[in-house]
PDB file of C-alpha atoms and ligand atoms in Angstrom:
ATOM      1  CA  MET D 150     -17.271  14.647  31.184  1.00  0.00           C
ATOM      2  CA  ALA D 151     -16.281  12.151  33.834  1.00  0.00           C
ATOM      3  CA  GLY D 152     -12.527  11.862  34.162  1.00  0.00           C
ATOM      4  CA  ALA D 153     -11.830  14.832  31.906  1.00  0.00           C
ATOM      5  CA  LYS D 154      -9.557  17.528  33.276  1.00  0.00           C
ATOM      6  CA  HIS D 155     -11.106  20.636  34.791  1.00  0.00           C
ATOM      7  CA  PRO D 156     -11.031  23.486  32.199  1.00  0.00           C
ATOM      8  CA  ARG D 157      -8.784  25.526  34.500  1.00  0.00           C
ATOM      9  CA  GLU D 158      -6.113  22.799  34.258  1.00  0.00           C
ATOM     10  CA  GLU D 159      -5.561  23.502  30.544  1.00  0.00           C
ATOM     11  CA  VAL D 160      -2.009  24.509  29.571  1.00  0.00           C
ATOM     12  CA  THR D 161      -0.744  26.108  26.373  1.00  0.00           C
ATOM     13  CA  LEU D 162       2.529  27.378  24.941  1.00  0.00           C
ATOM     14  CA  ILE D 163       3.335  30.890  23.828  1.00  0.00           C
ATOM     15  CA  LEU D 164       6.527  31.997  22.099  1.00  0.00           C
ATOM     16  CA  ILE D 165       7.367  35.690  21.959  1.00  0.00           C
ATOM     17  CA  LYS D 166       8.966  35.967  18.542  1.00  0.00           C
ATOM     18  CA  PRO D 167      12.166  37.948  17.824  1.00  0.00           C
ATOM     19  CA  ASP D 168      10.182  41.070  16.829  1.00  0.00           C
ATOM     20  CA  GLY D 169       8.421  41.067  20.224  1.00  0.00           C
ATOM     21  CA  VAL D 170      11.730  40.679  22.071  1.00  0.00           C
ATOM     22  CA  LYS D 171      13.514  43.351  19.998  1.00  0.00           C
ATOM     23  CA  ARG D 172      10.697  45.828  20.480  1.00  0.00           C
ATOM     24  CA  GLY D 173      10.771  45.424  24.259  1.00  0.00           C
ATOM     25  CA  LEU D 174       7.272  43.945  24.387  1.00  0.00           C
ATOM     26  CA  ILE D 175       7.980  40.914  26.607  1.00  0.00           C
ATOM     27  CA  GLY D 176       6.461  42.544  29.691  1.00  0.00           C
ATOM     28  CA  GLU D 177       3.473  43.961  27.800  1.00  0.00           C
ATOM     29  CA  ILE D 178       2.625  40.571  26.281  1.00  0.00           C
ATOM     30  CA  ILE D 179       2.949  38.667  29.557  1.00  0.00           C
ATOM     31  CA  LYS D 180       0.979  41.407  31.348  1.00  0.00           C
ATOM     32  CA  ARG D 181      -1.991  40.934  29.030  1.00  0.00           C
ATOM     33  CA  ILE D 182      -2.028  37.199  29.675  1.00  0.00           C
ATOM     34  CA  GLU D 183      -1.745  37.618  33.441  1.00  0.00           C
ATOM     35  CA  GLN D 184      -4.319  40.386  33.726  1.00  0.00           C
ATOM     36  CA  ARG D 185      -6.870  38.180  31.996  1.00  0.00           C
ATOM     37  CA  GLY D 186      -6.472  35.707  34.862  1.00  0.00           C
ATOM     38  CA  LEU D 187      -4.188  33.188  33.196  1.00  0.00           C
ATOM     39  CA  LYS D 188      -1.157  31.872  35.053  1.00  0.00           C
ATOM     40  CA  VAL D 189       2.462  31.721  33.898  1.00  0.00           C
ATOM     41  CA  ILE D 190       3.820  28.344  35.063  1.00  0.00           C
ATOM     42  CA  ALA D 191       7.177  28.453  33.216  1.00  0.00           C
ATOM     43  CA  ILE D 192       9.117  31.106  31.318  1.00  0.00           C
ATOM     44  CA  ALA D 193      12.588  31.399  29.760  1.00  0.00           C
ATOM     45  CA  MET D 194      14.542  33.083  26.991  1.00  0.00           C
ATOM     46  CA  GLU D 195      16.267  30.996  24.367  1.00  0.00           C
ATOM     47  CA  LYS D 196      18.175  31.513  21.124  1.00  0.00           C
ATOM     48  CA  ALA D 197      16.665  28.666  19.165  1.00  0.00           C
ATOM     49  CA  SER D 198      18.671  26.637  16.689  1.00  0.00           C
ATOM     50  CA  ARG D 199      17.379  25.977  13.191  1.00  0.00           C
ATOM     51  CA  GLU D 200      16.768  22.350  14.103  1.00  0.00           C
ATOM     52  CA  LYS D 201      14.781  23.386  17.181  1.00  0.00           C
ATOM     53  CA  ILE D 202      12.404  25.580  15.157  1.00  0.00           C
ATOM     54  CA  ASP D 203      12.272  23.069  12.325  1.00  0.00           C
ATOM     55  CA  ASN D 204      10.857  20.473  14.721  1.00  0.00           C
ATOM     56  CA  HIS D 205       8.547  22.992  16.371  1.00  0.00           C
ATOM     57  CA  TYR D 206       6.467  23.774  13.283  1.00  0.00           C
ATOM     58  CA  PRO D 207       4.597  20.855  11.732  1.00  0.00           C
ATOM     59  CA  LYS D 208       6.193  19.138   8.745  1.00  0.00           C
ATOM     60  CA  THR D 209       3.076  17.425   7.437  1.00  0.00           C
ATOM     61  CA  LYS D 210       2.089  17.928   3.827  1.00  0.00           C
ATOM     62  CA  ASP D 211      -1.308  19.201   5.031  1.00  0.00           C
ATOM     63  CA  TRP D 212       0.159  21.956   7.200  1.00  0.00           C
ATOM     64  CA  ILE D 213       2.661  23.075   4.560  1.00  0.00           C
ATOM     65  CA  THR D 214       0.034  23.074   1.812  1.00  0.00           C
ATOM     66  CA  ARG D 215      -2.313  25.117   4.046  1.00  0.00           C
ATOM     67  CA  LEU D 216       0.450  27.704   4.508  1.00  0.00           C
ATOM     68  CA  GLY D 217       0.891  27.798   0.714  1.00  0.00           C
ATOM     69  CA  HIS D 218      -2.838  28.210   0.108  1.00  0.00           C
ATOM     70  CA  LYS D 219      -2.947  31.150   2.516  1.00  0.00           C
ATOM     71  CA  THR D 220      -0.132  32.833   0.624  1.00  0.00           C
ATOM     72  CA  LEU D 221      -1.814  32.158  -2.731  1.00  0.00           C
ATOM     73  CA  GLN D 222      -5.053  33.661  -1.396  1.00  0.00           C
ATOM     74  CA  THR D 223      -3.199  36.816  -0.370  1.00  0.00           C
ATOM     75  CA  TYR D 224      -1.662  37.092  -3.822  1.00  0.00           C
ATOM     76  CA  LYS D 225      -5.103  36.667  -5.360  1.00  0.00           C
ATOM     77  CA  ASP D 226      -6.634  39.297  -3.051  1.00  0.00           C
ATOM     78  CA  TYR D 227      -3.991  41.828  -4.018  1.00  0.00           C
ATOM     79  CA  GLY D 228      -3.721  40.914  -7.686  1.00  0.00           C
ATOM     80  CA  ILE D 229      -0.124  39.721  -7.348  1.00  0.00           C
ATOM     81  CA  ASN D 230       1.107  37.106  -9.804  1.00  0.00           C
ATOM     82  CA  ALA D 231       2.355  34.216  -7.598  1.00  0.00           C
ATOM     83  CA  LYS D 232       4.228  32.523 -10.399  1.00  0.00           C
ATOM     84  CA  LYS D 233       6.089  35.687 -11.279  1.00  0.00           C
ATOM     85  CA  GLU D 234       6.966  36.473  -7.673  1.00  0.00           C
ATOM     86  CA  LEU D 235       7.840  32.990  -6.368  1.00  0.00           C
ATOM     87  CA  ALA D 236       8.558  31.077  -9.580  1.00  0.00           C
ATOM     88  CA  THR D 237       5.743  28.626  -8.778  1.00  0.00           C
ATOM     89  CA  ASP D 238       2.026  28.565  -8.023  1.00  0.00           C
ATOM     90  CA  ASP D 239       2.070  25.136  -6.398  1.00  0.00           C
ATOM     91  CA  PRO D 240       0.653  25.507  -2.834  1.00  0.00           C
ATOM     92  CA  TYR D 241       2.986  22.861  -1.371  1.00  0.00           C
ATOM     93  CA  LYS D 242       6.110  24.439  -2.872  1.00  0.00           C
ATOM     94  CA  ILE D 243       4.996  27.897  -1.736  1.00  0.00           C
ATOM     95  CA  GLY D 244       4.247  26.497   1.751  1.00  0.00           C
ATOM     96  CA  LEU D 245       7.793  25.133   1.914  1.00  0.00           C
ATOM     97  CA  LYS D 246       9.160  28.574   1.054  1.00  0.00           C
ATOM     98  CA  VAL D 247       7.071  30.321   3.713  1.00  0.00           C
ATOM     99  CA  ARG D 248       8.137  27.698   6.264  1.00  0.00           C
ATOM    100  CA  GLU D 249      11.775  28.387   5.344  1.00  0.00           C
ATOM    101  CA  TRP D 250      11.231  32.137   5.858  1.00  0.00           C
ATOM    102  CA  LEU D 251       9.718  31.309   9.240  1.00  0.00           C
ATOM    103  CA  LEU D 252      12.803  29.303  10.254  1.00  0.00           C
ATOM    104  CA  ASN D 253      15.049  32.217   9.259  1.00  0.00           C
ATOM    105  CA  PHE D 254      12.966  34.647  11.295  1.00  0.00           C
ATOM    106  CA  MET D 255      12.552  32.531  14.432  1.00  0.00           C
ATOM    107  CA  THR D 256      16.289  31.825  14.654  1.00  0.00           C
ATOM    108  CA  SER D 257      17.381  35.415  13.935  1.00  0.00           C
ATOM    109  CA  GLU D 258      17.297  36.609  17.567  1.00  0.00           C
ATOM    110  CA  PRO D 259      16.282  35.176  20.964  1.00  0.00           C
ATOM    111  CA  ILE D 260      12.695  34.223  21.695  1.00  0.00           C
ATOM    112  CA  VAL D 261      10.819  33.884  24.994  1.00  0.00           C
ATOM    113  CA  LYS D 262       8.939  30.671  25.687  1.00  0.00           C
ATOM    114  CA  ALA D 263       6.219  30.455  28.325  1.00  0.00           C
ATOM    115  CA  ALA D 264       3.734  27.855  29.521  1.00  0.00           C
ATOM    116  CA  ILE D 265       0.349  29.352  30.360  1.00  0.00           C
ATOM    117  CA  LYS D 266      -2.290  27.657  32.473  1.00  0.00           C
ATOM    118  CA  GLY D 267      -5.924  28.533  33.064  1.00  0.00           C
ATOM    119  CA  VAL D 268      -9.537  28.225  31.942  1.00  0.00           C
ATOM    120  CA  HIS D 269      -9.542  27.322  28.236  1.00  0.00           C
ATOM    121  CA  ALA D 270      -5.917  28.489  28.084  1.00  0.00           C
ATOM    122  CA  ILE D 271      -5.431  27.442  24.449  1.00  0.00           C
ATOM    123  CA  ASP D 272      -8.368  29.411  23.031  1.00  0.00           C
ATOM    124  CA  MET D 273      -7.873  32.282  25.481  1.00  0.00           C
ATOM    125  CA  VAL D 274      -4.239  32.843  24.535  1.00  0.00           C
ATOM    126  CA  ARG D 275      -5.128  32.660  20.815  1.00  0.00           C
ATOM    127  CA  LYS D 276      -7.812  35.274  21.422  1.00  0.00           C
ATOM    128  CA  ILE D 277      -5.468  37.553  23.395  1.00  0.00           C
ATOM    129  CA  SER D 278      -2.887  37.133  20.587  1.00  0.00           C
ATOM    130  CA  GLY D 279      -5.321  38.047  17.796  1.00  0.00           C
ATOM    131  CA  ALA D 280      -5.567  36.930  14.165  1.00  0.00           C
ATOM    132  CA  THR D 281      -2.458  35.734  12.313  1.00  0.00           C
ATOM    133  CA  LEU D 282      -2.424  38.677   9.913  1.00  0.00           C
ATOM    134  CA  PRO D 283      -1.666  41.820  11.938  1.00  0.00           C
ATOM    135  CA  TYR D 284      -3.568  44.159   9.636  1.00  0.00           C
ATOM    136  CA  LYS D 285      -6.682  42.059  10.237  1.00  0.00           C
ATOM    137  CA  ALA D 286      -6.122  41.414  13.958  1.00  0.00           C
ATOM    138  CA  GLU D 287      -8.708  42.954  16.272  1.00  0.00           C
ATOM    139  CA  LEU D 288      -7.816  46.070  18.231  1.00  0.00           C
ATOM    140  CA  GLY D 289      -7.254  45.058  21.851  1.00  0.00           C
ATOM    141  CA  SER D 290      -5.348  41.953  20.845  1.00  0.00           C
ATOM    142  CA  ILE D 291      -1.533  41.802  21.021  1.00  0.00           C
ATOM    143  CA  ARG D 292      -1.151  41.577  17.248  1.00  0.00           C
ATOM    144  CA  GLY D 293      -3.895  44.155  16.659  1.00  0.00           C
ATOM    145  CA  ASP D 294      -2.386  46.717  19.009  1.00  0.00           C
ATOM    146  CA  PHE D 295       1.325  46.327  18.316  1.00  0.00           C
ATOM    147  CA  SER D 296       1.926  45.078  14.778  1.00  0.00           C
ATOM    148  CA  VAL D 297       1.257  46.453  11.309  1.00  0.00           C
ATOM    149  CA  ASP D 298       2.597  43.718   9.056  1.00  0.00           C
ATOM    150  CA  SER D 299       0.750  42.098   6.153  1.00  0.00           C
ATOM    151  CA  PRO D 300       1.417  38.984   4.071  1.00  0.00           C
ATOM    152  CA  ALA D 301       1.597  41.114   0.935  1.00  0.00           C
ATOM    153  CA  ALA D 302       4.480  43.083   2.470  1.00  0.00           C
ATOM    154  CA  ALA D 303       6.165  40.026   4.023  1.00  0.00           C
ATOM    155  CA  ASN D 304       5.922  37.908   0.874  1.00  0.00           C
ATOM    156  CA  ARG D 305       7.355  40.730  -1.212  1.00  0.00           C
ATOM    157  CA  ASP D 306      10.337  40.859   1.179  1.00  0.00           C
ATOM    158  CA  LYS D 307      10.543  37.030   1.211  1.00  0.00           C
ATOM    159  CA  ARG D 308      10.276  36.781   5.003  1.00  0.00           C
ATOM    160  CA  ALA D 309       7.773  35.553   7.599  1.00  0.00           C
ATOM    161  CA  ILE D 310       5.040  37.884   8.777  1.00  0.00           C
ATOM    162  CA  HIS D 311       6.195  39.667  11.923  1.00  0.00           C
ATOM    163  CA  ASN D 312       3.304  39.112  14.290  1.00  0.00           C
ATOM    164  CA  LEU D 313       5.006  39.102  17.702  1.00  0.00           C
ATOM    165  CA  VAL D 314       3.795  35.793  19.120  1.00  0.00           C
ATOM    166  CA  HIS D 315       3.220  32.134  18.446  1.00  0.00           C
ATOM    167  CA  ALA D 316       0.458  30.380  20.379  1.00  0.00           C
ATOM    168  CA  SER D 317      -0.642  26.734  20.190  1.00  0.00           C
ATOM    169  CA  GLU D 318      -3.825  26.353  18.123  1.00  0.00           C
ATOM    170  CA  THR D 319      -5.220  22.997  19.286  1.00  0.00           C
ATOM    171  CA  ALA D 320      -4.994  20.600  22.239  1.00  0.00           C
ATOM    172  CA  GLU D 321      -2.741  18.306  20.175  1.00  0.00           C
ATOM    173  CA  GLU D 322      -0.462  21.190  19.180  1.00  0.00           C
ATOM    174  CA  ALA D 323      -0.281  22.402  22.794  1.00  0.00           C
ATOM    175  CA  ALA D 324       0.603  18.937  24.128  1.00  0.00           C
ATOM    176  CA  HIS D 325       3.356  18.508  21.537  1.00  0.00           C
ATOM    177  CA  GLU D 326       4.746  22.023  21.957  1.00  0.00           C
ATOM    178  CA  LEU D 327       4.744  22.003  25.774  1.00  0.00           C
ATOM    179  CA  SER D 328       6.694  18.760  26.004  1.00  0.00           C
ATOM    180  CA  TYR D 329       8.959  19.978  23.213  1.00  0.00           C
ATOM    181  CA  TRP D 330       9.935  23.289  24.872  1.00  0.00           C
ATOM    182  CA  PHE D 331       9.766  22.375  28.581  1.00  0.00           C
ATOM    183  CA  LYS D 332      10.726  19.425  30.740  1.00  0.00           C
ATOM    184  CA  LYS D 333       7.837  18.237  32.872  1.00  0.00           C
ATOM    185  CA  GLU D 334       9.606  19.286  36.075  1.00  0.00           C
ATOM    186  CA  GLU D 335      10.020  22.836  34.744  1.00  0.00           C
ATOM    187  CA  LEU D 336       6.248  23.387  34.825  1.00  0.00           C
ATOM    188  CA  GLN D 337       5.461  24.878  38.239  1.00  0.00           C
ATOM    189  CA  ASP D 338       2.344  24.361  40.284  1.00  0.00           C
ATOM    190  CA  TYR D 339       0.934  27.194  42.412  1.00  0.00           C
ATOM    191  CA  LYS D 340      -2.356  28.922  43.096  1.00  0.00           C
ATOM    192  CA  ARG D 341      -3.033  32.499  42.101  1.00  0.00           C
ATOM    193  CA  VAL D 342      -4.823  34.479  44.828  1.00  0.00           C
ATOM    194  CA  ASP D 343      -7.912  34.741  42.591  1.00  0.00           C
ATOM    195  CA  GLU D 344      -8.173  30.938  42.570  1.00  0.00           C
ATOM    196  CA  ASP D 345      -8.789  30.784  46.318  1.00  0.00           C
TER     197      ASP D 345
HETATM  198  P1  GDP O 158      -0.411  31.408  13.624  1.00  0.00           P
HETATM  199  O1  GDP O 158      -0.778  30.113  14.265  1.00  0.00           O
HETATM  200  O2  GDP O 158      -1.455  32.478  13.866  1.00  0.00           O
HETATM  201  O3  GDP O 158       0.968  31.902  14.025  1.00  0.00           O
HETATM  202  O4  GDP O 158      -0.383  31.193  12.038  1.00  0.00           O
HETATM  203  P2  GDP O 158       0.061  29.919  11.147  1.00  0.00           P
HETATM  204  O5  GDP O 158       0.279  28.725  12.009  1.00  0.00           O
HETATM  205  O6  GDP O 158      -0.922  29.817  10.047  1.00  0.00           O
HETATM  206  O7  GDP O 158       1.425  30.387  10.491  1.00  0.00           O
HETATM  207  C1  GDP O 158       2.643  30.346  11.186  1.00  0.00           C
HETATM  208  C2  GDP O 158       3.408  31.626  10.959  1.00  0.00           C
HETATM  209  O8  GDP O 158       3.830  31.705   9.587  1.00  0.00           O
HETATM  210  C3  GDP O 158       2.623  32.932  11.167  1.00  0.00           C
HETATM  211  O9  GDP O 158       2.532  33.328  12.506  1.00  0.00           O
HETATM  212  C4  GDP O 158       3.415  33.904  10.325  1.00  0.00           C
HETATM  213  O10 GDP O 158       4.558  34.388  11.014  1.00  0.00           O
HETATM  214  C5  GDP O 158       3.865  33.049   9.147  1.00  0.00           C
HETATM  215  N1  GDP O 158       2.934  33.148   8.001  1.00  0.00           N
HETATM  216  C6  GDP O 158       1.677  32.623   7.945  1.00  0.00           C
HETATM  217  N2  GDP O 158       1.100  32.870   6.756  1.00  0.00           N
HETATM  218  C7  GDP O 158       2.014  33.568   6.033  1.00  0.00           C
HETATM  219  C8  GDP O 158       2.009  34.131   4.712  1.00  0.00           C
HETATM  220  O11 GDP O 158       1.044  34.035   3.943  1.00  0.00           O
HETATM  221  N3  GDP O 158       3.136  34.797   4.309  1.00  0.00           N
HETATM  222  C9  GDP O 158       4.234  34.921   5.128  1.00  0.00           C
HETATM  223  N4  GDP O 158       5.287  35.598   4.652  1.00  0.00           N
HETATM  224  N5  GDP O 158       4.263  34.415   6.369  1.00  0.00           N
HETATM  225  C10 GDP O 158       3.185  33.748   6.829  1.00  0.00           C
HETATM  226 MG1   MG O 159      -0.045  28.169  13.972  1.00  0.00          MG
END
């Protein structure tokens, strides 16, 4: 594609969630990203405010309803009565609840934010992170190797799934999240030795 950026110029955002920080997994998580050949171009710890996290996760009806549908599917898979447990079976209302749990979790303790650059950085970091649900995440991924949580357990406790990391899912999400968490001048530019 003429004019398109070289694939190695792609940048994505990762957040190490409070469970990753509290378990002392910051180094392990960053190590896995670096050893794959991706480059850390900014990194910092932050105790995020509720407003900060609220504007980080999408607020669109689509996104919230999708979150609700995922929860309803889990309840169906495990034969749990959604209406009995959450007082509603409306996907949007359930999505709002899960989003609220997520805000509580992400503001409970500090998080680490990092900008990651490299070939197909967005997809690569998602792959290194593993599937959203830890009990389904592949071995060898961060979530697959270090977390045991499930939505059935998390929903029962009325909290977000503890899955160690957040990583941008799409180019649009990455663009929004990078400019949201970092100033442009905070993103560093350097060459790794393996780029020479
Ligand atoms: P991600 O991009 O892999 O982090 O997943 P999503 O964007 O779909 O969801 C955002 C976050 O919400 C996840 O990382 C989980 O922490 C939490 N979450 C997602 N689905 C559920 C669910 O069904 N139940 C609960 N309790 N939390 C969920
Ligand atoms: Mg997501």
